[in-house]
Amino acid sequence: MKQHHVMTIGAHALDAELMGGPVAIKYTREGHKATFVHITRGERGNRKKSPEKYGKQLNEEMPKVAEAMGATSHWMGYLAGKLSPKEQMQMDLCKLLRKEKPDIVITHWRGSLHPRHVLTYDVVLEAVRMAANDAIETGQKAHAVEYLYFGENCEDLDGFIPQVYIEIEDTFEQWFAAMSHYESFRANVANVPYQDYYRTMATIRTVEIGTQKLSKAFMVARRAQNYLHF
Protein backbone atom coordinates (compact mmCIF):
# COMPACT_ATOMS: atom_id res chain seq x y z
CA MET A 1 0.00 0.00 0.00
CA LYS A 2 1.30 3.43 -0.93
CA GLN A 3 2.24 5.60 2.03
CA HIS A 4 0.43 8.94 1.82
CA HIS A 5 1.35 12.21 3.50
CA VAL A 6 -1.39 14.81 3.90
CA MET A 7 -0.11 18.30 4.72
CA THR A 8 -2.57 21.06 5.63
CA ILE A 9 -1.15 24.59 5.61
CA GLY A 10 -2.95 27.35 7.50
CA ALA A 11 -2.28 31.01 8.14
CA HIS A 12 -2.66 30.67 11.91
CA ALA A 13 -2.88 27.95 14.52
CA LEU A 14 -6.43 26.52 14.28
CA ASP A 15 -6.84 27.24 10.55
CA ALA A 16 -5.08 24.13 9.28
CA GLU A 17 -6.90 21.83 11.67
CA LEU A 18 -10.28 23.35 10.82
CA MET A 19 -9.69 22.74 7.11
CA GLY A 20 -8.00 19.36 7.15
CA GLY A 21 -8.52 17.84 10.59
CA PRO A 22 -11.14 15.16 9.95
CA VAL A 23 -9.39 14.05 6.75
CA ALA A 24 -6.05 13.87 8.57
CA ILE A 25 -7.62 11.53 11.11
CA LYS A 26 -8.87 9.26 8.32
CA TYR A 27 -5.37 8.96 6.93
CA THR A 28 -3.51 8.53 10.22
CA ARG A 29 -5.92 5.81 11.31
CA GLU A 30 -4.84 3.86 8.24
CA GLY A 31 -1.15 4.31 9.00
CA HIS A 32 -0.48 7.30 6.78
CA LYS A 33 1.20 10.57 7.78
CA ALA A 34 -0.45 13.94 8.40
CA THR A 35 1.13 17.30 9.18
CA PHE A 36 -0.42 20.63 10.14
CA VAL A 37 1.73 23.60 9.09
CA HIS A 38 1.14 27.02 10.65
CA ILE A 39 2.53 30.07 8.85
CA THR A 40 2.08 32.08 12.07
CA ARG A 41 0.75 31.08 15.46
CA GLY A 42 -1.77 33.93 15.54
CA GLU A 43 -0.44 35.09 18.88
CA ARG A 44 -2.19 38.45 18.55
CA GLY A 45 -5.60 36.78 18.42
CA ASN A 46 -6.44 36.87 22.13
CA ARG A 47 -7.31 40.35 23.40
CA LYS A 48 -7.08 39.24 27.02
CA LYS A 49 -3.47 38.07 26.74
CA SER A 50 -0.25 39.60 25.48
CA PRO A 51 1.17 38.19 22.23
CA GLU A 52 4.11 36.81 24.20
CA LYS A 53 1.92 34.97 26.70
CA TYR A 54 -0.56 33.73 24.13
CA GLY A 55 2.25 32.67 21.80
CA LYS A 56 3.70 30.44 24.51
CA GLN A 57 0.25 28.98 25.10
CA LEU A 58 -0.12 28.22 21.39
CA ASN A 59 3.29 26.55 21.39
CA GLU A 60 1.82 24.05 23.85
CA GLU A 61 -1.57 23.75 22.18
CA MET A 62 -0.45 23.13 18.59
CA PRO A 63 1.30 19.77 19.17
CA LYS A 64 -1.46 18.60 21.54
CA VAL A 65 -4.11 19.19 18.90
CA ALA A 66 -2.05 17.44 16.22
CA GLU A 67 -1.21 14.48 18.46
CA ALA A 68 -4.90 13.98 19.26
CA MET A 69 -5.44 13.47 15.53
CA GLY A 70 -2.43 11.21 15.09
CA ALA A 71 -0.57 13.98 13.27
CA THR A 72 2.37 16.33 13.80
CA SER A 73 2.52 20.12 13.74
CA HIS A 74 5.07 22.55 12.34
CA TRP A 75 5.24 26.31 12.89
CA MET A 76 7.12 28.16 10.13
CA GLY A 77 8.54 30.55 12.72
CA TYR A 78 6.92 33.74 11.47
CA LEU A 79 5.44 36.12 14.03
CA ALA A 80 1.98 37.56 13.46
CA GLY A 81 2.37 41.05 12.01
CA LYS A 82 6.09 40.51 11.31
CA LEU A 83 6.07 38.30 8.26
CA SER A 84 9.06 37.91 5.97
CA PRO A 85 8.84 39.08 2.35
CA LYS A 86 6.61 36.85 0.26
CA GLU A 87 9.55 35.54 -1.79
CA GLN A 88 11.32 34.34 1.37
CA MET A 89 8.17 32.67 2.66
CA GLN A 90 7.75 30.86 -0.66
CA MET A 91 11.33 29.60 -0.55
CA ASP A 92 11.02 28.48 3.08
CA LEU A 93 7.86 26.55 2.30
CA CYS A 94 9.42 25.11 -0.87
CA LYS A 95 12.20 23.69 1.29
CA LEU A 96 9.69 22.22 3.74
CA LEU A 97 7.73 20.57 0.92
CA ARG A 98 10.90 19.02 -0.45
CA LYS A 99 11.89 17.80 2.99
CA GLU A 100 8.53 16.36 4.06
CA LYS A 101 7.36 15.23 0.59
CA PRO A 102 3.58 15.42 1.00
CA ASP A 103 1.58 14.01 -1.88
CA ILE A 104 -1.60 15.81 -0.77
CA VAL A 105 -1.68 19.48 0.28
CA ILE A 106 -4.71 21.35 1.65
CA THR A 107 -4.69 25.11 2.16
CA HIS A 108 -6.81 28.28 2.13
CA TRP A 109 -9.00 29.38 -0.75
CA ARG A 110 -8.14 32.89 -1.96
CA GLY A 111 -11.64 34.34 -1.42
CA SER A 112 -11.02 35.33 2.18
CA LEU A 113 -11.86 38.28 4.38
CA HIS A 114 -8.51 37.80 6.15
CA PRO A 115 -5.38 39.18 4.40
CA ARG A 116 -3.12 36.50 5.89
CA HIS A 117 -5.34 33.77 4.49
CA VAL A 118 -5.02 35.30 1.02
CA LEU A 119 -1.26 35.58 1.50
CA THR A 120 -1.07 31.94 2.53
CA TYR A 121 -2.98 30.91 -0.60
CA ASP A 122 -0.47 32.81 -2.75
CA VAL A 123 2.56 31.48 -0.89
CA VAL A 124 1.41 27.86 -1.00
CA LEU A 125 0.61 27.85 -4.71
CA GLU A 126 3.99 29.31 -5.60
CA ALA A 127 5.87 27.06 -3.16
CA VAL A 128 4.21 23.98 -4.65
CA ARG A 129 5.30 25.12 -8.11
CA MET A 130 8.84 25.86 -6.92
CA ALA A 131 9.22 22.55 -5.09
CA ALA A 132 8.58 20.65 -8.32
CA ASN A 133 11.03 22.72 -10.38
CA ASP A 134 14.48 21.12 -10.73
CA ALA A 135 15.94 24.48 -11.72
CA ILE A 136 15.30 25.96 -8.26
CA GLU A 137 18.28 25.11 -6.07
CA THR A 138 17.78 24.36 -2.38
CA GLY A 139 20.24 21.49 -1.96
CA GLN A 140 17.28 19.08 -2.03
CA LYS A 141 15.62 16.92 -4.64
CA ALA A 142 12.61 18.42 -6.37
CA HIS A 143 9.24 17.16 -5.16
CA ALA A 144 5.92 17.31 -6.99
CA VAL A 145 2.76 17.51 -4.88
CA GLU A 146 0.22 15.23 -6.56
CA TYR A 147 -3.00 16.79 -5.28
CA LEU A 148 -3.74 20.32 -4.08
CA TYR A 149 -7.06 21.13 -2.41
CA PHE A 150 -8.61 24.22 -0.84
CA GLY A 151 -10.30 23.51 2.47
CA GLU A 152 -13.54 24.90 3.81
CA ASN A 153 -12.87 27.77 6.22
CA CYS A 154 -15.56 30.08 7.61
CA GLU A 155 -13.44 33.12 6.68
CA ASP A 156 -12.72 31.99 3.10
CA LEU A 157 -16.17 31.65 1.55
CA ASP A 158 -16.07 34.26 -1.26
CA GLY A 159 -16.18 32.12 -4.40
CA PHE A 160 -15.69 28.85 -2.54
CA ILE A 161 -17.43 26.15 -4.59
CA PRO A 162 -17.66 22.64 -3.09
CA GLN A 163 -16.30 20.14 -5.61
CA VAL A 164 -15.23 17.16 -3.51
CA TYR A 165 -17.07 15.86 -0.46
CA ILE A 166 -15.41 13.61 2.12
CA GLU A 167 -17.58 11.72 4.60
CA ILE A 168 -16.38 12.47 8.14
CA GLU A 169 -19.07 10.79 10.23
CA ASP A 170 -16.47 8.41 11.69
CA THR A 171 -13.92 11.13 12.51
CA PHE A 172 -16.08 14.10 13.46
CA GLU A 173 -16.16 13.68 17.24
CA GLN A 174 -12.43 12.93 17.46
CA TRP A 175 -11.81 16.05 15.38
CA PHE A 176 -13.85 18.25 17.70
CA ALA A 177 -12.29 16.69 20.81
CA ALA A 178 -8.82 17.36 19.43
CA MET A 179 -9.70 20.93 18.49
CA SER A 180 -10.83 21.57 22.05
CA HIS A 181 -7.18 21.68 23.10
CA TYR A 182 -7.23 25.14 21.51
CA GLU A 183 -8.69 27.78 23.81
CA SER A 184 -9.69 29.70 20.69
CA PHE A 185 -11.92 26.81 19.61
CA ARG A 186 -13.58 25.92 22.88
CA ALA A 187 -13.99 29.46 24.24
CA ASN A 188 -14.66 31.54 21.09
CA VAL A 189 -11.70 33.80 21.89
CA ALA A 190 -12.04 35.57 18.52
CA ASN A 191 -15.84 35.83 18.84
CA VAL A 192 -16.25 33.30 16.03
CA PRO A 193 -18.72 30.45 16.70
CA TYR A 194 -16.39 27.78 15.34
CA GLN A 195 -18.15 24.79 16.86
CA ASP A 196 -21.62 25.86 15.72
CA TYR A 197 -20.43 26.70 12.22
CA TYR A 198 -18.48 23.52 11.49
CA ARG A 199 -21.05 21.22 13.04
CA THR A 200 -23.80 22.89 11.01
CA MET A 201 -21.83 22.87 7.76
CA ALA A 202 -21.05 19.16 8.15
CA THR A 203 -24.81 18.62 8.17
CA ILE A 204 -25.43 21.02 5.27
CA ARG A 205 -22.85 19.20 3.14
CA THR A 206 -24.70 15.99 3.94
CA VAL A 207 -27.89 17.48 2.51
CA GLU A 208 -26.08 18.77 -0.59
CA ILE A 209 -24.85 15.33 -1.63
CA GLY A 210 -27.78 13.31 -0.37
CA THR A 211 -25.92 11.12 2.08
CA GLN A 212 -26.71 10.21 5.66
CA LYS A 213 -23.20 10.89 6.93
CA LEU A 214 -21.58 14.15 8.04
CA SER A 215 -19.32 15.46 5.29
CA LYS A 216 -16.70 18.12 4.55
CA ALA A 217 -16.26 20.03 1.31
CA PHE A 218 -13.13 20.87 -0.66
CA MET A 219 -12.26 22.72 -3.84
CA VAL A 220 -9.78 21.23 -6.29
CA ALA A 221 -6.86 23.20 -7.70
CA ARG A 222 -6.52 23.24 -11.47
CA ARG A 223 -4.21 20.54 -12.76
CA ALA A 224 -3.14 18.93 -16.01
CA GLN A 225 -3.43 15.16 -16.44
CA ASN A 226 -3.44 12.67 -19.30
CA TYR A 227 -6.65 10.84 -18.41
CA LEU A 228 -9.96 11.54 -16.73
CA HIS A 229 -9.45 8.75 -14.20
CA PHE A 230 -6.93 8.95 -11.34
PDB file of N, CA and C in Angstrom, residues 17-18 21-23 25 65 68-69 168 170-182 185-186 194-196 198-199:
ATOM      1  N   GLU A  17      -6.123  22.930  11.095  1.00  0.00           N
ATOM      2  CA  GLU A  17      -6.896  21.830  11.671  1.00  0.00           C
ATOM      3  C   GLU A  17      -8.379  21.941  11.334  1.00  0.00           C
ATOM      4  N   LEU A  18      -8.888  23.167  11.220  1.00  0.00           N
ATOM      5  CA  LEU A  18     -10.283  23.349  10.817  1.00  0.00           C
ATOM      6  C   LEU A  18     -10.497  22.867   9.386  1.00  0.00           C
ATOM      7  N   GLY A  21      -8.542  18.734   9.443  1.00  0.00           N
ATOM      8  CA  GLY A  21      -8.518  17.840  10.592  1.00  0.00           C
ATOM      9  C   GLY A  21      -9.187  16.493  10.413  1.00  0.00           C
ATOM     10  N   PRO A  22     -10.466  16.450  10.033  1.00  0.00           N
ATOM     11  CA  PRO A  22     -11.143  15.155   9.949  1.00  0.00           C
ATOM     12  C   PRO A  22     -10.575  14.248   8.864  1.00  0.00           C
ATOM     13  N   VAL A  23     -10.024  14.845   7.804  1.00  0.00           N
ATOM     14  CA  VAL A  23      -9.389  14.051   6.755  1.00  0.00           C
ATOM     15  C   VAL A  23      -8.050  13.511   7.248  1.00  0.00           C
ATOM     16  N   ILE A  25      -7.324  12.672  10.241  1.00  0.00           N
ATOM     17  CA  ILE A  25      -7.624  11.531  11.110  1.00  0.00           C
ATOM     18  C   ILE A  25      -7.877  10.277  10.281  1.00  0.00           C
ATOM     19  N   VAL A  65      -3.018  19.355  19.860  1.00  0.00           N
ATOM     20  CA  VAL A  65      -4.110  19.194  18.898  1.00  0.00           C
ATOM     21  C   VAL A  65      -3.717  18.190  17.820  1.00  0.00           C
ATOM     22  N   ALA A  68      -3.564  14.562  19.049  1.00  0.00           N
ATOM     23  CA  ALA A  68      -4.897  13.985  19.262  1.00  0.00           C
ATOM     24  C   ALA A  68      -5.537  13.523  17.956  1.00  0.00           C
ATOM     25  N   MET A  69      -4.959  13.927  16.829  1.00  0.00           N
ATOM     26  CA  MET A  69      -5.443  13.468  15.525  1.00  0.00           C
ATOM     27  C   MET A  69      -4.449  12.521  14.864  1.00  0.00           C
ATOM     28  N   ILE A 168     -17.171  12.371   6.903  1.00  0.00           N
ATOM     29  CA  ILE A 168     -16.382  12.468   8.136  1.00  0.00           C
ATOM     30  C   ILE A 168     -17.180  12.024   9.362  1.00  0.00           C
ATOM     31  N   ASP A 170     -17.263   9.254  10.791  1.00  0.00           N
ATOM     32  CA  ASP A 170     -16.474   8.411  11.686  1.00  0.00           C
ATOM     33  C   ASP A 170     -15.308   9.148  12.342  1.00  0.00           C
ATOM     34  N   THR A 171     -15.038  10.387  11.928  1.00  0.00           N
ATOM     35  CA  THR A 171     -13.917  11.131  12.512  1.00  0.00           C
ATOM     36  C   THR A 171     -14.347  12.441  13.161  1.00  0.00           C
ATOM     37  N   PHE A 172     -15.610  12.786  13.026  1.00  0.00           N
ATOM     38  CA  PHE A 172     -16.079  14.104  13.463  1.00  0.00           C
ATOM     39  C   PHE A 172     -15.849  14.353  14.949  1.00  0.00           C
ATOM     40  N   GLU A 173     -16.265  13.444  15.800  1.00  0.00           N
ATOM     41  CA  GLU A 173     -16.157  13.677  17.243  1.00  0.00           C
ATOM     42  C   GLU A 173     -14.709  13.710  17.705  1.00  0.00           C
ATOM     43  N   GLN A 174     -13.858  12.877  17.112  1.00  0.00           N
ATOM     44  CA  GLN A 174     -12.432  12.932  17.455  1.00  0.00           C
ATOM     45  C   GLN A 174     -11.841  14.264  17.024  1.00  0.00           C
ATOM     46  N   TRP A 175     -12.265  14.743  15.874  1.00  0.00           N
ATOM     47  CA  TRP A 175     -11.815  16.051  15.377  1.00  0.00           C
ATOM     48  C   TRP A 175     -12.179  17.157  16.355  1.00  0.00           C
ATOM     49  N   PHE A 176     -13.420  17.215  16.770  1.00  0.00           N
ATOM     50  CA  PHE A 176     -13.851  18.250  17.705  1.00  0.00           C
ATOM     51  C   PHE A 176     -13.163  18.111  19.061  1.00  0.00           C
ATOM     52  N   ALA A 177     -12.976  16.899  19.529  1.00  0.00           N
ATOM     53  CA  ALA A 177     -12.291  16.686  20.806  1.00  0.00           C
ATOM     54  C   ALA A 177     -10.850  17.175  20.724  1.00  0.00           C
ATOM     55  N   ALA A 178     -10.192  16.895  19.611  1.00  0.00           N
ATOM     56  CA  ALA A 178      -8.816  17.356  19.427  1.00  0.00           C
ATOM     57  C   ALA A 178      -8.753  18.872  19.360  1.00  0.00           C
ATOM     58  N   MET A 179      -9.680  19.480  18.635  1.00  0.00           N
ATOM     59  CA  MET A 179      -9.700  20.930  18.490  1.00  0.00           C
ATOM     60  C   MET A 179      -9.911  21.642  19.821  1.00  0.00           C
ATOM     61  N   SER A 180     -10.538  20.961  20.754  1.00  0.00           N
ATOM     62  CA  SER A 180     -10.830  21.571  22.054  1.00  0.00           C
ATOM     63  C   SER A 180      -9.582  21.826  22.880  1.00  0.00           C
ATOM     64  N   HIS A 181      -8.436  21.319  22.436  1.00  0.00           N
ATOM     65  CA  HIS A 181      -7.175  21.676  23.100  1.00  0.00           C
ATOM     66  C   HIS A 181      -6.808  23.133  22.817  1.00  0.00           C
ATOM     67  N   TYR A 182      -7.411  23.720  21.790  1.00  0.00           N
ATOM     68  CA  TYR A 182      -7.231  25.142  21.513  1.00  0.00           C
ATOM     69  C   TYR A 182      -8.251  25.948  22.310  1.00  0.00           C
ATOM     70  N   PHE A 185     -10.820  27.622  20.130  1.00  0.00           N
ATOM     71  CA  PHE A 185     -11.919  26.807  19.610  1.00  0.00           C
ATOM     72  C   PHE A 185     -12.998  26.583  20.659  1.00  0.00           C
ATOM     73  N   ARG A 186     -12.586  26.270  21.857  1.00  0.00           N
ATOM     74  CA  ARG A 186     -13.582  25.916  22.879  1.00  0.00           C
ATOM     75  C   ARG A 186     -14.202  27.136  23.548  1.00  0.00           C
ATOM     76  N   TYR A 194     -16.975  28.867  16.120  1.00  0.00           N
ATOM     77  CA  TYR A 194     -16.391  27.781  15.337  1.00  0.00           C
ATOM     78  C   TYR A 194     -17.183  26.479  15.452  1.00  0.00           C
ATOM     79  N   GLN A 195     -17.499  26.084  16.673  1.00  0.00           N
ATOM     80  CA  GLN A 195     -18.154  24.793  16.858  1.00  0.00           C
ATOM     81  C   GLN A 195     -19.517  24.758  16.179  1.00  0.00           C
ATOM     82  N   ASP A 196     -20.296  25.814  16.352  1.00  0.00           N
ATOM     83  CA  ASP A 196     -21.616  25.865  15.724  1.00  0.00           C
ATOM     84  C   ASP A 196     -21.500  25.837  14.203  1.00  0.00           C
ATOM     85  N   TYR A 198     -18.976  24.743  12.124  1.00  0.00           N
ATOM     86  CA  TYR A 198     -18.475  23.524  11.489  1.00  0.00           C
ATOM     87  C   TYR A 198     -19.378  22.319  11.728  1.00  0.00           C
ATOM     88  N   ARG A 199     -20.081  22.300  12.829  1.00  0.00           N
ATOM     89  CA  ARG A 199     -21.049  21.223  13.043  1.00  0.00           C
ATOM     90  C   ARG A 199     -22.232  21.395  12.082  1.00  0.00           C
TER      91      ARG A 199
END
